[in-house]
Coordinates of C-alpha atoms and ligand atoms in Angstrom, one line a residue:
M1 CA -71.1 -53.3 -157.0
N2 CA -74.8 -52.3 -157.2
H3 CA -76.5 -54.3 -154.6
K4 CA -80.4 -54.5 -155.7
Y5 CA -81.6 -56.2 -152.3
D6 CA -81.3 -55.5 -148.8
A7 CA -81.9 -59.3 -147.9
I8 CA -82.0 -62.3 -150.0
I9 CA -83.4 -65.2 -148.4
V10 CA -82.6 -69.0 -149.5
G11 CA -85.6 -71.4 -148.5
G12 CA -89.4 -70.6 -149.0
G13 CA -90.2 -72.6 -145.6
V14 CA -92.0 -71.1 -142.7
M15 CA -88.4 -69.8 -141.7
G16 CA -87.8 -68.3 -144.8
G17 CA -91.3 -66.7 -144.8
S18 CA -91.1 -65.4 -141.3
I19 CA -87.7 -63.6 -142.0
A20 CA -89.1 -62.2 -145.1
Y21 CA -92.0 -61.0 -143.3
Y22 CA -90.3 -59.3 -140.7
L23 CA -87.6 -57.7 -142.7
A24 CA -90.1 -56.4 -145.2
K25 CA -92.3 -54.9 -142.5
R26 CA -89.2 -52.8 -141.2
G27 CA -89.3 -51.6 -145.0
R28 CA -86.1 -53.9 -146.2
K29 CA -86.0 -54.5 -150.0
V30 CA -86.3 -58.6 -149.5
L31 CA -85.9 -61.3 -152.3
L32 CA -86.9 -64.7 -151.2
L33 CA -85.8 -67.8 -153.6
E34 CA -87.2 -71.4 -153.2
K35 CA -86.2 -74.2 -155.4
D36 CA -89.5 -75.9 -155.6
Q37 CA -93.1 -74.9 -154.3
L38 CA -93.2 -72.4 -151.2
A39 CA -93.8 -74.6 -148.1
S40 CA -93.7 -77.9 -150.0
K41 CA -91.1 -79.7 -147.2
S42 CA -91.4 -79.8 -143.7
S43 CA -93.4 -76.6 -143.2
G44 CA -96.4 -77.7 -145.4
A45 CA -96.4 -81.1 -143.5
A46 CA -96.4 -80.2 -139.8
A47 CA -99.1 -80.7 -137.4
G48 CA -99.2 -76.8 -136.3
M49 CA -98.9 -77.6 -132.4
L50 CA -97.4 -74.7 -130.5
G51 CA -96.1 -77.1 -128.0
A52 CA -93.7 -75.1 -126.0
Q53 CA -94.5 -77.3 -123.2
A54 CA -95.6 -80.4 -124.6
E55 CA -92.4 -80.7 -126.7
L56 CA -89.7 -79.1 -124.3
E57 CA -89.0 -80.1 -120.6
G58 CA -88.3 -76.5 -119.1
D59 CA -84.6 -76.9 -118.7
S60 CA -83.8 -76.8 -122.6
P61 CA -82.0 -73.9 -123.8
L62 CA -84.7 -73.5 -126.2
F63 CA -87.5 -73.3 -123.5
P64 CA -87.4 -69.2 -123.1
L65 CA -87.5 -68.5 -126.8
A66 CA -90.4 -71.2 -127.4
K67 CA -92.3 -69.4 -124.6
R68 CA -91.5 -66.1 -126.3
S69 CA -92.5 -67.2 -129.8
R70 CA -96.0 -68.8 -128.6
E71 CA -96.7 -65.6 -126.8
M72 CA -96.3 -64.0 -130.1
F73 CA -99.2 -65.9 -132.1
P74 CA -102.5 -64.1 -130.6
H75 CA -101.3 -60.9 -132.0
L76 CA -99.7 -62.3 -135.2
S77 CA -102.8 -64.3 -136.2
K78 CA -104.7 -60.7 -136.3
E79 CA -101.9 -58.9 -137.7
L80 CA -101.3 -61.3 -140.7
K81 CA -105.1 -61.6 -141.2
E82 CA -105.1 -57.8 -141.7
V83 CA -102.2 -57.8 -143.9
S84 CA -102.7 -60.4 -146.1
G85 CA -106.3 -61.8 -145.5
V86 CA -104.9 -65.3 -144.6
D87 CA -106.4 -67.0 -141.6
I88 CA -103.6 -69.1 -140.1
E89 CA -106.5 -70.8 -137.9
F90 CA -105.0 -70.0 -134.4
I91 CA -106.6 -72.2 -131.7
N92 CA -105.9 -71.6 -128.1
K93 CA -107.9 -74.2 -126.3
G94 CA -104.5 -75.9 -124.9
M95 CA -103.1 -79.5 -125.1
F96 CA -103.3 -82.8 -122.7
K97 CA -100.2 -84.2 -122.6
V98 CA -101.4 -88.0 -121.5
A99 CA -99.7 -91.0 -119.9
L100 CA -100.4 -94.4 -121.2
S101 CA -98.2 -96.2 -118.0
N102 CA -97.4 -95.4 -114.5
E103 CA -93.7 -94.6 -115.7
E104 CA -95.1 -92.4 -118.1
K105 CA -97.3 -90.8 -115.5
S106 CA -94.5 -90.1 -113.0
A107 CA -92.1 -88.8 -115.7
L108 CA -94.8 -86.3 -116.9
K109 CA -95.5 -85.1 -113.0
N110 CA -91.7 -84.7 -112.9
I111 CA -91.6 -82.5 -116.0
M112 CA -94.7 -80.7 -114.6
D113 CA -92.8 -79.7 -111.6
I114 CA -89.9 -78.5 -113.3
Q115 CA -92.3 -76.1 -115.6
R116 CA -94.1 -74.9 -112.5
N117 CA -91.1 -73.9 -110.7
A118 CA -89.9 -72.2 -113.6
G119 CA -93.2 -70.2 -113.4
E120 CA -95.2 -71.9 -116.0
E121 CA -98.8 -73.2 -116.0
A122 CA -99.6 -76.7 -115.9
E123 CA -102.3 -78.9 -114.2
W124 CA -102.4 -82.6 -113.3
V125 CA -105.8 -83.9 -114.5
S126 CA -106.8 -87.4 -113.3
T127 CA -108.4 -90.0 -115.8
E128 CA -112.2 -89.0 -114.7
E129 CA -111.4 -85.4 -115.1
L130 CA -109.7 -86.2 -118.7
L131 CA -112.7 -88.0 -119.6
K132 CA -115.1 -85.2 -118.4
V133 CA -113.5 -83.0 -121.2
E134 CA -112.6 -85.6 -123.7
P135 CA -115.2 -88.6 -123.4
F136 CA -113.9 -90.6 -126.5
L137 CA -110.5 -90.8 -124.9
S138 CA -109.6 -94.3 -123.8
K139 CA -110.4 -95.1 -120.0
E140 CA -106.6 -96.6 -120.0
I141 CA -105.1 -93.3 -120.0
K142 CA -103.5 -92.6 -116.6
G143 CA -104.4 -89.0 -116.5
G144 CA -102.4 -86.2 -117.8
M145 CA -101.0 -82.8 -117.8
Y146 CA -102.8 -79.7 -118.9
I147 CA -101.1 -77.1 -120.8
R148 CA -103.3 -74.4 -121.2
K149 CA -101.1 -72.0 -123.4
D150 CA -100.1 -74.8 -125.8
G151 CA -102.2 -74.0 -128.9
Q152 CA -102.1 -74.8 -132.5
V153 CA -102.4 -73.0 -136.0
S154 CA -102.7 -74.4 -139.2
A155 CA -98.9 -74.6 -140.4
P156 CA -99.7 -74.4 -144.3
Q157 CA -101.6 -71.6 -143.6
L158 CA -99.2 -69.9 -141.4
S159 CA -96.2 -70.2 -144.2
K160 CA -98.9 -68.9 -146.8
A161 CA -99.6 -65.7 -144.3
F162 CA -95.9 -65.1 -144.0
F163 CA -95.2 -65.3 -147.7
Q164 CA -98.7 -63.1 -148.9
S165 CA -97.9 -60.7 -146.0
A166 CA -94.3 -60.3 -147.1
A167 CA -95.2 -59.9 -150.5
V168 CA -98.1 -57.3 -149.6
L169 CA -95.1 -55.2 -148.1
G170 CA -92.9 -55.5 -151.1
A171 CA -91.1 -59.0 -150.8
E172 CA -90.3 -60.5 -154.3
I173 CA -90.7 -64.2 -154.2
K174 CA -89.4 -66.6 -156.7
E175 CA -90.4 -70.5 -156.7
F176 CA -88.2 -72.9 -158.8
T177 CA -85.0 -71.0 -158.4
A178 CA -82.3 -73.1 -156.4
V179 CA -79.4 -71.3 -154.9
H180 CA -76.2 -73.2 -155.8
S181 CA -73.8 -71.0 -154.1
F182 CA -72.9 -67.9 -152.6
I183 CA -70.9 -64.9 -154.0
F184 CA -68.1 -63.6 -151.9
E185 CA -66.2 -60.5 -152.1
K186 CA -63.2 -60.7 -150.0
K187 CA -65.1 -61.7 -146.3
K188 CA -68.2 -60.2 -147.6
A189 CA -71.4 -62.3 -148.8
I190 CA -72.7 -60.2 -151.7
G191 CA -74.9 -62.5 -153.5
V192 CA -76.1 -66.0 -154.7
E193 CA -75.8 -68.0 -158.0
T194 CA -79.0 -69.9 -159.0
D195 CA -80.9 -71.7 -162.0
D196 CA -82.1 -68.2 -163.0
G197 CA -78.8 -66.2 -163.0
N198 CA -77.0 -64.4 -160.4
F199 CA -78.9 -61.9 -157.4
Y200 CA -77.1 -59.4 -155.3
G201 CA -77.8 -58.4 -151.7
E202 CA -76.4 -56.6 -148.7
N203 CA -77.3 -59.5 -146.7
I204 CA -78.0 -63.1 -147.4
I205 CA -79.9 -65.6 -145.3
A206 CA -79.7 -69.4 -145.6
A207 CA -83.1 -70.8 -144.3
N208 CA -82.9 -73.8 -146.3
G209 CA -83.9 -76.3 -143.6
A210 CA -82.5 -79.7 -144.1
W211 CA -80.8 -79.0 -147.0
S212 CA -78.5 -76.0 -145.3
R213 CA -75.6 -78.3 -144.6
H214 CA -74.7 -79.0 -148.2
L215 CA -75.2 -75.5 -149.4
L216 CA -73.2 -74.2 -146.5
Q217 CA -70.2 -76.7 -147.0
K218 CA -69.5 -74.3 -149.9
S219 CA -68.7 -71.5 -147.5
G220 CA -66.4 -73.7 -145.7
L221 CA -68.9 -74.3 -142.7
E222 CA -69.5 -77.8 -141.5
L223 CA -72.8 -77.7 -139.8
V224 CA -74.2 -80.7 -138.4
V225 CA -77.9 -80.4 -139.9
Y226 CA -79.5 -83.7 -141.2
P227 CA -82.9 -84.8 -142.0
V228 CA -85.5 -86.4 -139.8
K229 CA -88.7 -87.8 -141.6
G230 CA -92.2 -87.4 -140.0
E231 CA -95.1 -89.0 -141.6
C232 CA -98.8 -87.9 -140.7
F233 CA -102.5 -88.6 -141.7
F234 CA -105.7 -86.9 -141.6
V235 CA -109.2 -88.5 -140.8
K236 CA -112.5 -87.1 -140.9
T237 CA -115.3 -87.4 -138.6
D238 CA -119.1 -86.4 -138.8
K239 CA -119.2 -85.2 -135.2
P240 CA -116.2 -84.0 -133.2
L241 CA -114.2 -86.4 -131.2
L242 CA -111.7 -84.4 -129.6
E243 CA -112.0 -80.6 -128.1
K244 CA -108.1 -80.4 -127.3
T245 CA -104.9 -81.6 -129.0
I246 CA -103.9 -85.2 -127.3
F247 CA -100.2 -85.4 -127.0
S248 CA -98.3 -88.8 -126.0
H249 CA -95.3 -90.6 -126.4
G250 CA -94.8 -91.5 -130.5
C251 CA -98.1 -90.1 -131.3
Y252 CA -100.4 -87.0 -131.1
L253 CA -104.0 -86.2 -132.3
V254 CA -104.6 -82.9 -133.2
P255 CA -108.4 -81.7 -134.1
K256 CA -108.7 -79.5 -137.0
S257 CA -111.2 -77.6 -139.1
G258 CA -113.6 -79.4 -141.2
G259 CA -114.1 -82.3 -138.7
R260 CA -110.5 -83.7 -139.4
I261 CA -108.0 -85.4 -136.8
L262 CA -104.3 -84.9 -137.7
V263 CA -102.6 -87.9 -136.3
G264 CA -98.7 -87.2 -136.3
A265 CA -96.0 -88.6 -136.6
T266 CA -93.3 -91.1 -137.3
V267 CA -89.5 -90.2 -136.6
K268 CA -87.3 -91.5 -139.1
T269 CA -83.6 -90.2 -139.2
H270 CA -81.2 -89.5 -141.9
T271 CA -83.5 -89.7 -144.9
F272 CA -84.7 -87.0 -147.4
D273 CA -87.4 -89.8 -148.7
R274 CA -90.8 -88.3 -148.5
K275 CA -92.7 -91.6 -149.2
V276 CA -95.2 -92.5 -146.9
S277 CA -94.6 -96.1 -145.6
L278 CA -97.6 -98.7 -144.7
D279 CA -95.6 -99.4 -141.7
G280 CA -95.4 -96.0 -140.5
I281 CA -99.0 -95.5 -141.1
A282 CA -99.9 -98.8 -139.4
T283 CA -97.9 -97.8 -136.2
L284 CA -99.4 -94.5 -136.0
M285 CA -103.1 -96.1 -136.5
E286 CA -102.1 -98.4 -133.6
K287 CA -100.9 -95.6 -131.2
A288 CA -104.1 -93.4 -132.0
K289 CA -106.3 -96.4 -131.4
E290 CA -105.0 -96.8 -128.0
L291 CA -105.5 -93.2 -127.3
L292 CA -109.0 -92.8 -129.2
P293 CA -110.4 -96.2 -129.8
V294 CA -113.5 -94.9 -131.7
I295 CA -110.9 -93.0 -134.5
A296 CA -111.3 -96.7 -136.1
E297 CA -114.3 -95.8 -137.5
A298 CA -113.4 -92.3 -138.7
Q299 CA -113.1 -91.8 -142.7
W300 CA -109.4 -92.1 -144.2
E301 CA -108.5 -88.8 -145.8
K302 CA -104.9 -88.6 -147.0
A303 CA -101.1 -89.1 -145.7
W304 CA -98.1 -87.2 -146.2
A305 CA -94.5 -86.9 -145.1
G306 CA -92.1 -84.2 -144.2
T307 CA -88.4 -83.7 -143.6
R308 CA -87.7 -81.9 -140.2
P309 CA -84.3 -80.1 -139.8
Q310 CA -82.6 -81.7 -136.9
T311 CA -78.8 -80.7 -135.4
G312 CA -76.1 -82.2 -133.7
D313 CA -76.9 -81.2 -130.4
G314 CA -80.7 -80.4 -130.9
L315 CA -80.6 -76.8 -130.9
P316 CA -81.2 -74.6 -134.1
Y317 CA -78.3 -72.8 -135.6
I318 CA -79.4 -68.7 -135.6
G319 CA -76.6 -66.7 -136.2
E320 CA -73.8 -64.9 -138.7
H321 CA -71.2 -66.8 -140.5
P322 CA -68.1 -66.9 -138.4
E323 CA -65.9 -65.8 -141.7
Y324 CA -68.0 -64.2 -144.1
H325 CA -69.7 -60.8 -143.1
G326 CA -73.3 -60.6 -144.0
L327 CA -74.1 -64.2 -144.2
F328 CA -76.8 -65.2 -141.9
I329 CA -78.0 -68.8 -141.1
A330 CA -81.4 -69.9 -139.6
T331 CA -82.0 -73.5 -139.6
G332 CA -82.3 -76.7 -137.8
H333 CA -85.8 -76.0 -135.6
F334 CA -86.2 -80.0 -135.6
R335 CA -89.7 -80.6 -134.2
N336 CA -90.5 -76.8 -133.3
G337 CA -90.0 -74.7 -136.3
I338 CA -94.0 -73.6 -136.8
L339 CA -93.8 -72.8 -133.2
L340 CA -90.4 -70.9 -133.2
S341 CA -91.1 -69.3 -136.5
P342 CA -92.2 -66.0 -135.3
I343 CA -89.7 -65.3 -132.7
T344 CA -86.6 -66.7 -135.2
G345 CA -88.0 -64.2 -138.2
E346 CA -88.0 -61.3 -135.8
L347 CA -84.4 -62.0 -134.1
T348 CA -82.8 -62.6 -137.5
A349 CA -84.3 -59.4 -138.9
D350 CA -82.6 -57.9 -135.5
L351 CA -79.1 -59.5 -136.4
V352 CA -79.5 -58.0 -140.1
E353 CA -79.9 -54.8 -138.8
R354 CA -76.6 -55.3 -136.7
K355 CA -78.3 -55.4 -133.4
I356 CA -77.0 -57.3 -130.5
V357 CA -79.2 -60.1 -129.8
P358 CA -78.1 -62.2 -126.9
E359 CA -81.1 -64.2 -126.8
L360 CA -79.3 -66.1 -129.7
D361 CA -75.8 -66.6 -128.2
R362 CA -76.7 -70.2 -127.4
F363 CA -77.6 -70.8 -130.9
N364 CA -74.6 -69.4 -132.6
L365 CA -72.5 -71.1 -135.5
N366 CA -69.2 -71.6 -133.6
R367 CA -70.7 -74.7 -132.1
S368 CA -70.7 -76.2 -135.7
L369 CA -68.4 -79.0 -135.4
Q370 CA -70.2 -81.7 -133.2
P371 CA -70.7 -85.2 -133.4
I372 CA -74.2 -86.3 -134.8
V373 CA -76.8 -87.7 -132.4
S374 CA -80.0 -89.1 -133.3
Ligands
LIG401 P1 -88.7 -76.4 -144.7 O1 -90.0 -76.2 -144.5 O2 -88.0 -77.9 -145.0 O3 -88.1 -75.4 -145.6 C1 -86.9 -75.1 -146.5 C2 -86.9 -74.8 -147.6 O4 -85.8 -74.6 -148.5 C3 -87.9 -75.8 -148.6 O5 -89.1 -75.6 -149.3 C4 -86.7 -76.1 -149.5 O6 -87.1 -76.6 -151.0 C5 -85.9 -75.4 -149.7 N1 -84.7 -75.1 -150.2 C6 -83.6 -76.0 -150.0 N2 -82.2 -75.9 -150.6 C7 -82.4 -74.7 -151.3 C8 -81.7 -74.3 -152.0 N3 -80.6 -74.6 -152.3 N4 -82.2 -73.2 -153.0 C9 -83.8 -72.6 -152.6 N5 -84.5 -73.3 -151.8 C10 -84.0 -74.3 -151.0 N6 -92.9 -77.9 -135.8 C11 -94.1 -77.3 -134.9 O7 -93.6 -76.2 -134.4 N7 -95.0 -77.8 -134.4 C12 -95.6 -79.0 -135.0 O8 -96.5 -79.5 -134.9 C13 -94.8 -79.7 -136.0 N8 -95.2 -80.9 -136.7 C14 -94.2 -81.5 -137.5 C15 -94.7 -82.6 -138.1 C16 -94.0 -83.2 -139.0 C17 -94.6 -84.6 -139.8 C18 -92.9 -82.7 -139.5 C19 -92.0 -83.3 -140.7 C20 -92.6 -81.4 -139.0 C21 -93.2 -80.6 -137.8 N9 -92.8 -79.8 -137.4 C22 -93.4 -79.0 -136.5 C23 -91.4 -79.1 -137.5 C24 -91.5 -78.0 -138.6 O9 -92.2 -78.1 -139.7 C25 -90.1 -77.5 -138.9 O10 -89.4 -77.5 -138.1 C26 -90.1 -76.2 -140.0 O11 -91.1 -76.5 -140.7 C27 -89.0 -76.1 -140.5 O12 -89.0 -75.0 -141.2 P2 -87.8 -74.6 -142.2 O13 -88.4 -73.4 -143.2 O14 -86.5 -74.4 -141.9 O15 -87.8 -75.9 -143.5
LIG402 N1 -93.7 -81.2 -133.4 C1 -94.2 -82.5 -134.0 C2 -93.5 -83.3 -135.1 O1 -92.5 -82.9 -135.3 O2 -94.0 -84.3 -135.3

């Protein structure tokens, strides 16, 4: 068999892009196949928060990986700009995770203690202190946790930077090419069948997000991966209303370039539908006004929806297929795929190079048959 590629990646989201980049950087001959347009699903819809501490509570098995990935961004943003010219709009101004009730306040203080005991930086700010930094926020907010290290990027720009950098380093990228199944020879994955014929490679990596379950069933693997829809919208203001990202229960406000604020996001399980519902947007608007009353006067720009890949136990699957050598899987990053993309790309490249990666033991594929929780 004449193998043309060192690695064939299925899925052109941020995970596929990152894996392609890290493999191409190591001199591997890479082909990436995307059934639609690149980053047209979850990765293009994301808010771009690097919320290691805002999204995870310190005792999650994902916390160490999330922190390591967050630390990669300052250097990565420069590296991707140098290779591709694409600016991922990395902003490192921190986040406020705020409380709107006394119950939320004590829950947040508890999380803060856990994180501080684990050696992380987190600081409680009173309502008065918060309003000094963010004078437009509601006076009803009961204070919040200041997380200095949780920054943000532009999610569409990050994906674009990974694809373009991978291409500069020699990766081939094909859009509108759906992978229908894997090709196996004995117990080894050797290629994929697509709309556009068969392609052969030494390693195949399934990074096709919420769609992984269906494709991997064809290899006998029953992964518990399911879609969770999220809706967001953009508004524009003449003068900046926020300095930092504001994260609260059920709503976040992320200040973006061009005077925009990204408001997100709804959480609707078990649907691949990506229509934006009036109900979803109305709920978000109410929550946004509770946090930042003057947002009511902002100019409407647009709304969209994406499909997060969630798993049965809330942890991603990153590892090699238990039966077929050379078939790797990297999916199920749910709410944190933008944050986790650099570390996933780097460690998946290590797996492909047959390195031992103990950090990924907890995310292996032998935990595939678990009940769905939502
Ligand atoms: P996707 O981006 O969905 O990419 C998978 C790709 O595979 C798709 O393009 C699909 O078309 C393709 N595909 C599927 N099947 C096939 C096939 N058979 N052949 C070829 N191609 C195929 N994360 C953060 O870290 N921070 C955030 O602030 C954040 N905000 C979010 C806000 C919203 C509203 C949403 C929806 C998500 C958010 N996320 C955030 C989560 C993040 O977007 C996801 O975890 C991440 O994008 C998943 O990336 P992926 O590459 O695995 O999946
Ligand atoms: N991480 C934000 C979201 O998934 O909505």
